[in-house]
Short mmCIF file of C-alpha atoms in Angstrom, two decimals:
data_model
loop_
_atom_site.label_atom_id
_atom_site.label_comp_id
_atom_site.label_asym_id
_atom_site.label_seq_id
_atom_site.Cartn_x
_atom_site.Cartn_y
_atom_site.Cartn_z
CA MET A 1 0.00 0.00 0.00
CA THR A 2 1.42 3.35 -0.98
CA PRO A 3 1.78 6.25 1.49
CA ALA A 4 -0.93 8.16 -0.36
CA GLU A 5 -3.42 5.33 0.07
CA THR A 6 -2.54 5.05 3.75
CA GLY A 7 -3.17 8.75 4.23
CA ARG A 8 -6.51 8.57 2.43
CA ARG A 9 -7.65 5.69 4.67
CA ARG A 10 -6.67 7.51 7.82
CA GLY A 11 -8.50 10.61 6.66
CA ALA A 12 -11.63 8.57 5.93
CA THR A 13 -11.65 7.10 9.43
CA ARG A 14 -11.13 10.41 11.19
CA GLY A 15 -13.75 12.41 9.35
CA ARG A 16 -15.42 13.36 6.12
CA VAL A 17 -14.42 16.36 4.03
CA GLU A 18 -17.45 18.31 2.93
CA ALA A 19 -17.00 21.67 1.12
CA GLY A 20 -13.45 21.96 2.38
CA ARG A 21 -14.42 21.42 6.08
CA ALA A 22 -13.59 18.31 8.13
CA VAL A 23 -16.56 16.85 10.00
CA PRO A 24 -15.35 14.87 13.06
CA ARG A 25 -16.48 11.29 13.52
CA ALA A 26 -19.00 10.68 16.28
CA PRO A 27 -17.91 8.65 19.34
CA GLU A 28 -18.67 4.96 19.19
CA GLY A 29 -22.05 3.88 20.41
CA THR A 30 -23.53 7.35 20.44
CA GLY A 31 -24.96 7.81 16.98
CA SER A 32 -23.94 8.78 13.52
CA GLY A 33 -22.92 12.40 13.87
CA PRO A 34 -22.16 15.29 16.17
CA ALA A 35 -25.83 15.98 16.78
CA SER A 36 -26.25 12.61 18.39
CA TRP A 37 -23.67 13.16 21.12
CA SER A 38 -24.56 16.77 21.73
CA GLY A 39 -27.76 15.76 23.43
CA GLY A 40 -29.91 14.15 20.74
CA GLY A 41 -31.42 11.35 22.84
CA VAL A 42 -29.76 11.87 26.25
CA LEU A 43 -31.94 13.48 28.92
CA HIS A 44 -30.51 15.78 31.54
CA PRO A 45 -30.25 13.89 34.87
CA GLY A 46 -31.75 16.84 36.73
CA ALA A 47 -34.97 16.38 34.76
CA TRP A 48 -35.35 12.82 36.11
CA TRP A 49 -34.85 14.06 39.66
CA ALA A 50 -37.37 16.88 39.16
CA TRP A 51 -39.89 14.36 37.81
CA ALA A 52 -39.31 11.93 40.68
CA LEU A 53 -39.55 14.64 43.33
CA GLY A 54 -42.80 15.88 41.80
CA VAL A 55 -44.27 12.38 41.94
CA GLY A 56 -43.02 12.07 45.52
CA VAL A 57 -44.72 15.34 46.51
CA ALA A 58 -47.94 14.04 44.94
CA ALA A 59 -47.62 10.81 46.95
CA SER A 60 -47.19 12.80 50.16
CA ARG A 61 -50.53 14.55 49.58
CA THR A 62 -52.67 11.41 49.82
CA THR A 63 -53.12 8.23 51.84
CA ASN A 64 -55.52 6.66 49.35
CA PRO A 65 -53.95 3.25 48.56
CA LEU A 66 -55.40 3.24 45.03
CA LEU A 67 -53.82 6.57 44.12
CA LEU A 68 -50.55 5.56 45.77
CA GLY A 69 -50.63 2.33 43.79
CA LEU A 70 -51.11 4.31 40.58
CA LEU A 71 -48.12 6.54 41.36
CA ILE A 72 -45.93 3.56 42.25
CA ALA A 73 -46.99 1.70 39.10
CA ALA A 74 -46.31 4.77 36.93
CA SER A 75 -42.82 5.23 38.35
CA GLY A 76 -42.10 1.52 37.97
CA TYR A 77 -43.21 1.53 34.33
CA VAL A 78 -41.00 4.52 33.51
CA VAL A 79 -38.03 2.85 35.19
CA ALA A 80 -38.68 -0.45 33.38
CA THR A 81 -38.74 1.27 29.99
CA HIS A 82 -35.85 3.71 30.41
CA ARG A 83 -33.24 2.34 32.79
CA THR A 84 -30.00 1.04 31.36
CA SER A 85 -27.89 -1.98 32.26
CA ALA A 86 -25.46 0.07 34.36
CA PRO A 87 -24.88 -1.10 37.97
CA TRP A 88 -26.40 2.04 39.48
CA ALA A 89 -29.62 1.43 37.50
CA ARG A 90 -30.38 -1.66 39.58
CA SER A 91 -31.11 0.34 42.72
CA TYR A 92 -34.86 0.54 42.06
CA ALA A 93 -35.45 -3.02 43.30
CA ALA A 94 -33.54 -2.23 46.50
CA PHE A 95 -35.69 0.85 47.16
CA ALA A 96 -38.84 -1.20 46.46
CA ARG A 97 -37.75 -3.79 49.03
CA LEU A 98 -36.96 -0.99 51.46
CA GLY A 99 -40.47 0.42 50.93
CA LEU A 100 -41.99 -3.00 51.66
CA ALA A 101 -39.90 -3.22 54.82
CA VAL A 102 -41.18 0.21 55.90
CA VAL A 103 -44.81 -0.93 55.49
CA LEU A 104 -44.18 -4.11 57.49
CA LEU A 105 -42.33 -2.18 60.20
CA ARG A 106 -45.16 0.34 60.45
CA LEU A 107 -47.67 -2.50 60.85
CA PHE A 108 -45.49 -4.15 63.49
CA PHE A 109 -45.33 -0.94 65.53
CA ALA A 110 -49.10 -0.49 65.27
CA VAL A 111 -49.69 -4.05 66.51
CA ALA A 112 -47.01 -4.17 69.21
CA LEU A 113 -47.12 -0.61 70.55
CA GLY A 114 -50.76 0.19 69.94
CA SER A 115 -52.36 3.01 67.99
CA PRO A 116 -54.30 6.14 69.00
CA ILE A 117 -56.93 5.30 66.37
CA PRO A 118 -60.11 4.03 68.08
CA GLY A 119 -61.77 0.97 66.65
CA THR A 120 -64.56 -1.49 67.21
CA HIS A 121 -63.43 -4.40 65.00
CA THR A 122 -61.04 -6.41 67.17
CA LEU A 123 -58.68 -8.67 65.24
CA LEU A 124 -56.77 -10.18 68.17
CA THR A 125 -55.77 -9.44 71.74
CA LEU A 126 -52.13 -9.68 72.72
CA PRO A 127 -50.82 -10.02 76.29
CA GLU A 128 -50.35 -6.50 77.63
CA VAL A 129 -47.17 -5.60 79.52
CA PRO A 130 -47.75 -3.19 82.44
CA LEU A 131 -45.67 -0.01 82.20
CA PRO A 132 -44.79 2.59 84.86
CA HIS A 133 -46.84 5.72 85.34
CA TRP A 134 -44.30 7.93 83.53
CA ALA A 135 -44.94 5.96 80.31
CA GLN A 136 -48.57 7.03 79.99
CA GLY A 137 -49.87 6.87 76.43
CA ILE A 138 -47.60 3.95 75.50
CA ARG A 139 -48.62 0.33 75.74
CA LEU A 140 -47.10 -2.99 74.82
CA GLY A 141 -49.60 -5.50 73.52
CA GLY A 142 -53.30 -5.28 74.15
CA ARG A 143 -56.21 -5.13 71.74
CA VAL A 144 -55.45 -4.85 68.02
CA THR A 145 -58.24 -3.37 65.91
CA ALA A 146 -58.77 -3.46 62.16
CA GLU A 147 -59.04 0.32 62.06
CA ALA A 148 -55.57 0.74 63.58
CA VAL A 149 -54.03 -1.81 61.20
CA VAL A 150 -55.59 -0.16 58.13
CA PHE A 151 -54.48 3.30 59.24
CA ALA A 152 -50.92 2.01 59.74
CA ALA A 153 -50.99 0.35 56.31
CA TYR A 154 -52.09 3.61 54.65
CA ASP A 155 -49.39 5.59 56.44
CA GLY A 156 -46.68 3.04 55.66
CA LEU A 157 -47.69 2.87 52.00
CA LYS A 158 -47.27 6.64 51.70
CA LEU A 159 -43.73 6.43 53.08
CA ALA A 160 -42.99 3.50 50.77
CA ALA A 161 -44.17 5.53 47.76
CA LEU A 162 -41.77 8.35 48.68
CA LEU A 163 -38.85 5.90 48.90
CA ILE A 164 -39.78 4.30 45.58
CA CYS A 165 -39.84 7.71 43.88
CA VAL A 166 -36.33 8.40 45.16
CA GLY A 167 -35.30 4.97 43.92
CA ALA A 168 -36.71 5.78 40.48
CA ALA A 169 -34.56 8.91 40.30
CA ASN A 170 -31.48 6.92 41.33
CA ALA A 171 -32.17 4.29 38.68
CA LEU A 172 -32.75 6.78 35.84
CA ALA A 173 -30.21 9.55 36.46
CA ALA A 174 -26.56 8.60 36.01
CA PRO A 175 -24.61 9.70 39.14
CA ALA A 176 -21.54 10.81 37.17
CA ARG A 177 -23.59 12.98 34.80
CA LEU A 178 -25.56 14.39 37.71
CA LEU A 179 -22.37 15.38 39.53
CA LYS A 180 -21.05 16.93 36.31
CA SER A 181 -24.14 19.13 36.18
CA LEU A 182 -23.60 20.57 39.66
CA PRO A 183 -23.33 24.37 39.81
CA GLY A 184 -19.93 25.98 40.25
CA ALA A 185 -20.56 26.77 43.93
CA LEU A 186 -20.67 23.02 44.68
CA TYR A 187 -17.56 22.31 42.63
CA GLU A 188 -15.40 21.08 45.55
CA THR A 189 -18.21 18.84 46.83
CA GLY A 190 -18.72 17.34 43.39
CA VAL A 191 -15.00 16.62 43.01
CA ALA A 192 -14.90 14.90 46.42
CA VAL A 193 -17.91 12.73 45.57
CA VAL A 194 -16.49 11.82 42.16
CA VAL A 195 -13.19 10.80 43.76
CA ALA A 196 -15.03 8.70 46.35
CA LEU A 197 -17.13 7.00 43.69
CA THR A 198 -13.99 6.32 41.65
CA PHE A 199 -11.95 4.88 44.52
CA ALA A 200 -14.70 2.69 46.03
CA PRO A 201 -14.49 -0.03 43.31
CA HIS A 202 -10.68 -0.09 43.70
CA LEU A 203 -11.03 -0.74 47.44
CA VAL A 204 -13.43 -3.62 46.84
CA ALA A 205 -11.10 -5.08 44.19
CA ASP A 206 -8.11 -4.80 46.56
CA VAL A 207 -9.97 -6.61 49.34
CA ARG A 208 -10.99 -9.43 47.01
CA ARG A 209 -7.48 -9.74 45.59
CA LEU A 210 -5.80 -9.89 49.00
CA ARG A 211 -8.31 -12.36 50.39
CA ALA A 212 -7.83 -14.63 47.40
CA ALA A 213 -4.04 -14.43 47.81
CA ARG A 214 -4.28 -15.37 51.49
CA ARG A 215 -6.53 -18.32 50.71
CA LEU A 216 -4.04 -19.57 48.11
CA ARG A 217 -1.28 -19.40 50.74
CA GLY A 218 -3.40 -21.26 53.29
CA ARG A 219 -3.76 -18.27 55.60
CA PRO A 220 -7.04 -17.19 57.25
CA ASP A 221 -8.92 -14.37 55.56
CA ARG A 222 -11.76 -14.07 58.06
CA GLY A 223 -12.06 -13.02 61.65
CA VAL A 224 -10.17 -10.27 63.48
CA ARG A 225 -6.72 -11.50 62.43
CA GLY A 226 -7.72 -11.78 58.78
CA LEU A 227 -9.29 -8.31 58.94
CA PHE A 228 -6.04 -6.73 60.13
CA GLN A 229 -3.92 -8.69 57.66
CA VAL A 230 -6.13 -7.58 54.76
CA GLY A 231 -7.06 -4.10 55.99
CA LEU A 232 -3.54 -2.74 56.39
CA PRO A 233 -2.42 -3.37 52.78
CA VAL A 234 -5.73 -2.00 51.51
CA LEU A 235 -5.27 1.15 53.60
CA GLU A 236 -1.69 1.54 52.38
CA GLY A 237 -2.78 1.24 48.74
CA ALA A 238 -5.61 3.74 49.27
CA LEU A 239 -3.19 6.27 50.81
CA GLU A 240 -0.76 5.87 47.91
CA ARG A 241 -3.55 6.45 45.38
CA SER A 242 -4.76 9.47 47.35
CA VAL A 243 -1.31 11.07 47.41
CA ALA A 244 -0.84 10.41 43.68
CA LEU A 245 -4.26 11.83 42.87
CA ALA A 246 -3.64 14.93 45.02
CA ALA A 247 -0.35 15.59 43.24
CA ALA A 248 -1.97 15.14 39.82
CA MET A 249 -4.88 17.44 40.72
CA GLU A 250 -2.57 20.12 42.09
CA ALA A 251 -0.47 19.99 38.92
CA ARG A 252 -3.63 20.54 36.84
CA GLY A 253 -4.81 23.54 38.86
CA TYR A 254 -7.68 22.01 40.84
CA GLY A 255 -8.79 23.97 43.87
CA ARG A 256 -7.80 27.41 42.60
CA THR A 257 -10.37 30.10 43.29
CA ALA A 258 -10.95 33.57 41.94
CA GLU A 259 -10.99 36.79 43.96
CA VAL A 260 -14.56 37.75 44.91
CA PRO A 261 -15.51 40.98 46.74
CA ALA A 262 -16.64 40.66 50.34
CA ARG A 263 -20.04 42.14 49.50
CA VAL A 264 -20.68 39.39 46.95
CA ARG A 265 -19.60 36.70 49.46
CA ARG A 266 -21.97 38.01 52.13
CA THR A 267 -24.85 38.23 49.64
CA THR A 268 -24.14 34.70 48.46
CA ALA A 269 -24.15 33.32 52.00
CA ALA A 270 -27.39 35.12 52.89
CA LEU A 271 -29.18 33.97 49.75
CA THR A 272 -28.02 30.37 50.05
CA LEU A 273 -28.82 30.05 53.76
CA GLY A 274 -32.17 31.81 53.44
CA GLY A 275 -33.06 29.78 50.39
CA LEU A 276 -32.29 26.47 52.11
CA LEU A 277 -34.34 27.49 55.14
CA GLY A 278 -37.20 28.43 52.80
CA VAL A 279 -36.94 25.07 51.02
CA CYS A 280 -37.11 23.23 54.37
CA ALA A 281 -40.08 25.29 55.57
CA GLY A 282 -41.90 24.93 52.25
CA THR A 283 -41.31 21.18 52.12
CA TYR A 284 -42.64 20.83 55.66
CA GLY A 285 -45.69 22.84 54.65
CA LEU A 286 -46.33 20.60 51.64
CA LEU A 287 -46.01 17.43 53.72
CA THR A 288 -48.49 18.59 56.37
CA ALA A 289 -52.17 19.27 55.93
CA GLU A 290 -52.01 22.56 57.88
CA GLY A 291 -49.32 24.08 55.66
CA GLY A 292 -50.99 23.56 52.31
CA THR A 293 -51.62 27.30 51.88
CA TYR A 294 -48.11 28.61 52.53
CA GLY A 295 -46.03 25.56 51.58
CA LEU A 296 -45.82 26.07 47.82
CA PRO A 297 -45.06 29.86 47.85
CA VAL A 298 -42.40 29.46 50.54
CA LEU A 299 -40.85 26.53 48.70
CA GLY A 300 -40.79 28.46 45.41
CA SER A 301 -39.20 31.54 46.96
CA GLY A 302 -36.65 29.37 48.77
CA VAL A 303 -35.68 27.60 45.57
CA VAL A 304 -35.25 30.92 43.73
CA ALA A 305 -33.11 32.37 46.54
CA ALA A 306 -30.96 29.22 46.76
CA LEU A 307 -30.41 29.16 43.00
CA ALA A 308 -29.41 32.82 43.04
CA GLY A 309 -26.94 32.13 45.85
CA LEU A 310 -25.45 29.18 43.99
CA ARG A 311 -25.17 31.31 40.87
CA LEU A 312 -23.23 33.99 42.71
CA GLY A 313 -21.13 31.40 44.54
CA GLY A 314 -20.03 29.91 41.25
CA ARG A 315 -17.86 32.98 40.60
CA ARG A 316 -15.28 31.63 43.06
CA SER A 317 -14.41 28.69 40.83
CA PRO A 318 -14.02 29.74 37.19
CA ARG A 319 -14.01 26.59 35.11
CA THR A 320 -15.34 25.21 31.86
CA ARG A 321 -17.58 22.19 31.31
CA TYR A 322 -16.65 19.38 28.97
CA ARG A 323 -19.69 18.54 26.83
CA PRO A 324 -22.37 19.85 29.24
CA ASP A 325 -25.68 18.01 29.23
CA PRO A 326 -28.25 20.18 27.44
CA TRP A 327 -31.55 21.04 29.08
CA GLY A 328 -33.84 20.77 26.10
CA ALA A 329 -37.53 20.48 25.35
CA ARG A 330 -37.73 16.88 26.56
CA ALA A 331 -36.15 17.84 29.88
CA TRP A 332 -38.76 20.58 30.36
CA LEU A 333 -41.48 18.07 29.45
CA VAL A 334 -40.28 15.49 31.98
CA ALA A 335 -39.81 18.01 34.78
CA GLY A 336 -43.14 19.64 33.92
CA SER A 337 -44.98 16.30 34.10
CA GLY A 338 -43.72 15.76 37.64
CA ALA A 339 -44.64 19.32 38.61
CA ALA A 340 -48.10 18.87 37.07
CA VAL A 341 -48.73 15.70 39.08
CA ALA A 342 -47.61 17.42 42.28
CA GLY A 343 -49.70 20.55 41.62
CA LEU A 344 -52.88 18.71 40.64
CA LEU A 345 -52.73 16.31 43.60
CA THR A 346 -52.04 19.22 45.96
CA LEU A 347 -55.03 21.11 44.55
CA ALA A 348 -57.22 18.00 44.85
CA SER A 349 -56.18 17.50 48.48
CA VAL A 350 -57.37 21.01 49.29
CA ARG A 351 -60.65 20.82 47.38
CA ASP A 352 -61.64 17.25 48.23
CA PRO A 353 -59.58 15.98 51.18
CA GLY A 354 -61.99 13.13 51.89
CA ALA A 355 -61.28 11.44 48.57
CA LEU A 356 -57.51 11.61 49.00
CA HIS A 357 -57.60 10.65 52.67
CA PRO A 358 -60.14 7.84 53.11
CA GLY A 359 -61.38 7.45 56.65
CA VAL A 360 -60.86 4.40 58.82
CA VAL A 361 -63.45 5.23 61.49
CA PRO A 362 -65.90 3.94 60.44
CA LEU A 363 -64.00 1.43 58.35
CA VAL A 364 -64.92 1.87 54.68
CA ALA A 365 -63.37 0.72 51.41
CA PRO A 366 -61.37 3.48 49.65
CA GLY A 367 -62.73 4.84 46.40
CA LEU A 368 -60.86 5.91 43.29
CA PRO A 369 -61.49 9.62 42.55
CA VAL A 370 -61.52 10.17 38.80
CA LEU A 371 -59.76 13.53 38.49
CA PRO A 372 -56.88 12.78 40.90
CA ALA A 373 -56.40 9.40 39.21
CA ALA A 374 -56.21 11.10 35.81
CA ALA A 375 -53.69 13.58 37.27
CA ALA A 376 -51.57 10.69 38.57
CA LEU A 377 -51.37 9.28 35.06
CA PHE A 378 -49.37 12.35 33.99
CA ALA A 379 -46.43 10.61 35.66
CA LEU A 380 -46.39 8.19 32.71
CA LEU A 381 -45.59 10.96 30.21
CA PRO A 382 -41.78 10.40 30.24
CA ALA A 383 -42.27 6.78 29.18
CA PHE A 384 -43.70 7.92 25.84
CA ALA A 385 -42.01 11.31 25.30
CA VAL A 386 -38.40 10.36 26.00
CA PRO A 387 -36.48 7.89 23.79
CA ARG A 388 -34.68 5.08 25.53
CA GLU A 389 -30.99 5.78 26.18
CA PRO A 390 -28.40 3.29 24.91
CA SER A 391 -27.34 0.73 27.52
#
C-alpha cells in the first residue's frame, strides 16, 4: 500500500471532508454524527430528579392506597422502559424492598405498641405488659383493631411511595452525569464525591485480591486476624492512590479560586442560607395538611433564593464544562410532568380531602377519585415522550 493510500484511509476514518471542512467522527455507540452526542437522545439527569420529586410530593398529599398504587406503578413503568444496564440502574429493586420493609415495620409498631386510632373491630388481643406511670400513652400488647391496622398500612404505603420515587430517580439519572451538572458553587463537593465514587471499586477489588491471595497461601482471611492482615495493605494502597491523585490534581490547577468581593460573598451566604431554610419550611408545609396554603409559595421563593446564591457562589471557581448536558424540550417536558402531578394532587387534596384521605373510622373501602387518578397518570408521560438511552 502506498503512502498516499494510507493517508486517504486515515483521513476517511477520522472524518469526512465536505466543502473543504472536516466533520469529526461521532464517538462509538452514540450515533452517527455530532448531533447525536450533543444531546440528541440523552436526557438531563436533573430532569429525572425533578420528575421523581414531583411524583413524591404528589404521593405525600394522599393516603388513598389506590392513588398511591397508581403513582408507584407509573414510576415503575417509567423505570422499566428507560433504565440502562449500568450497575447504578439496579437500585430501584432495592428501594422497592426498602419500601416494603417500611410498610411491614409500620404495621409491626401499630400491633405491638398500639395506635391512637379508636376501633370497634377487634382482630386479636395480645398479652399487655404493664408499664410505669411515667410511660402514659404507651402500651405494649393489648387489643389490636382493624381500624388501627388499616391506618398504619395507609401511612406506611405513603412512606414507601416516597422511597420508591427516590429509587426511580437513582435508577434513571446517572450519578456521574448528575455530579457533572452541579453548579460551580458546589464544585469542591462534586470533586470529592467523584473521587469517592472512583476509589470505592478499587477498594473492593483490593480486598478481594488480598483475600484470594491469602486463601491460596493457606492463611485465614476471616475473623479479626484476617481483617487486620487484609485491611492494612488495603489502607496503604488507598493512601498511595490518594497522594498520587492529590499531586496530579494540584499539577492541573484544581482547587484554585478567583478573587470575589466581600459584599458578593456576604450576599451569596445570605441567599443560600435563606433559600435552604425556605426550602425546608416549604417542604414541611407541603407534607403537612395545615401548611398547604403557605407551603408552595415558601418553597418556590426558597428555591429561587438558593439558585441565586449558587449562581453567585459559582464565581469563586471559574471553570469550563466538557460537553455539558443540554436542558432541552424533553427535559422541560419530563420536569413539567412531575410538577403537574404534584400541583394537581395538591389542589385536589385542598378541594376534596376526603377522597384523598379515606377514613378508617368507620372502616370503609377506599374509592378511586376520577380527576386525581387522571392527574396521577401524567407521571407516565416520560415513558412515551423520552427515547430510551443506549445501555
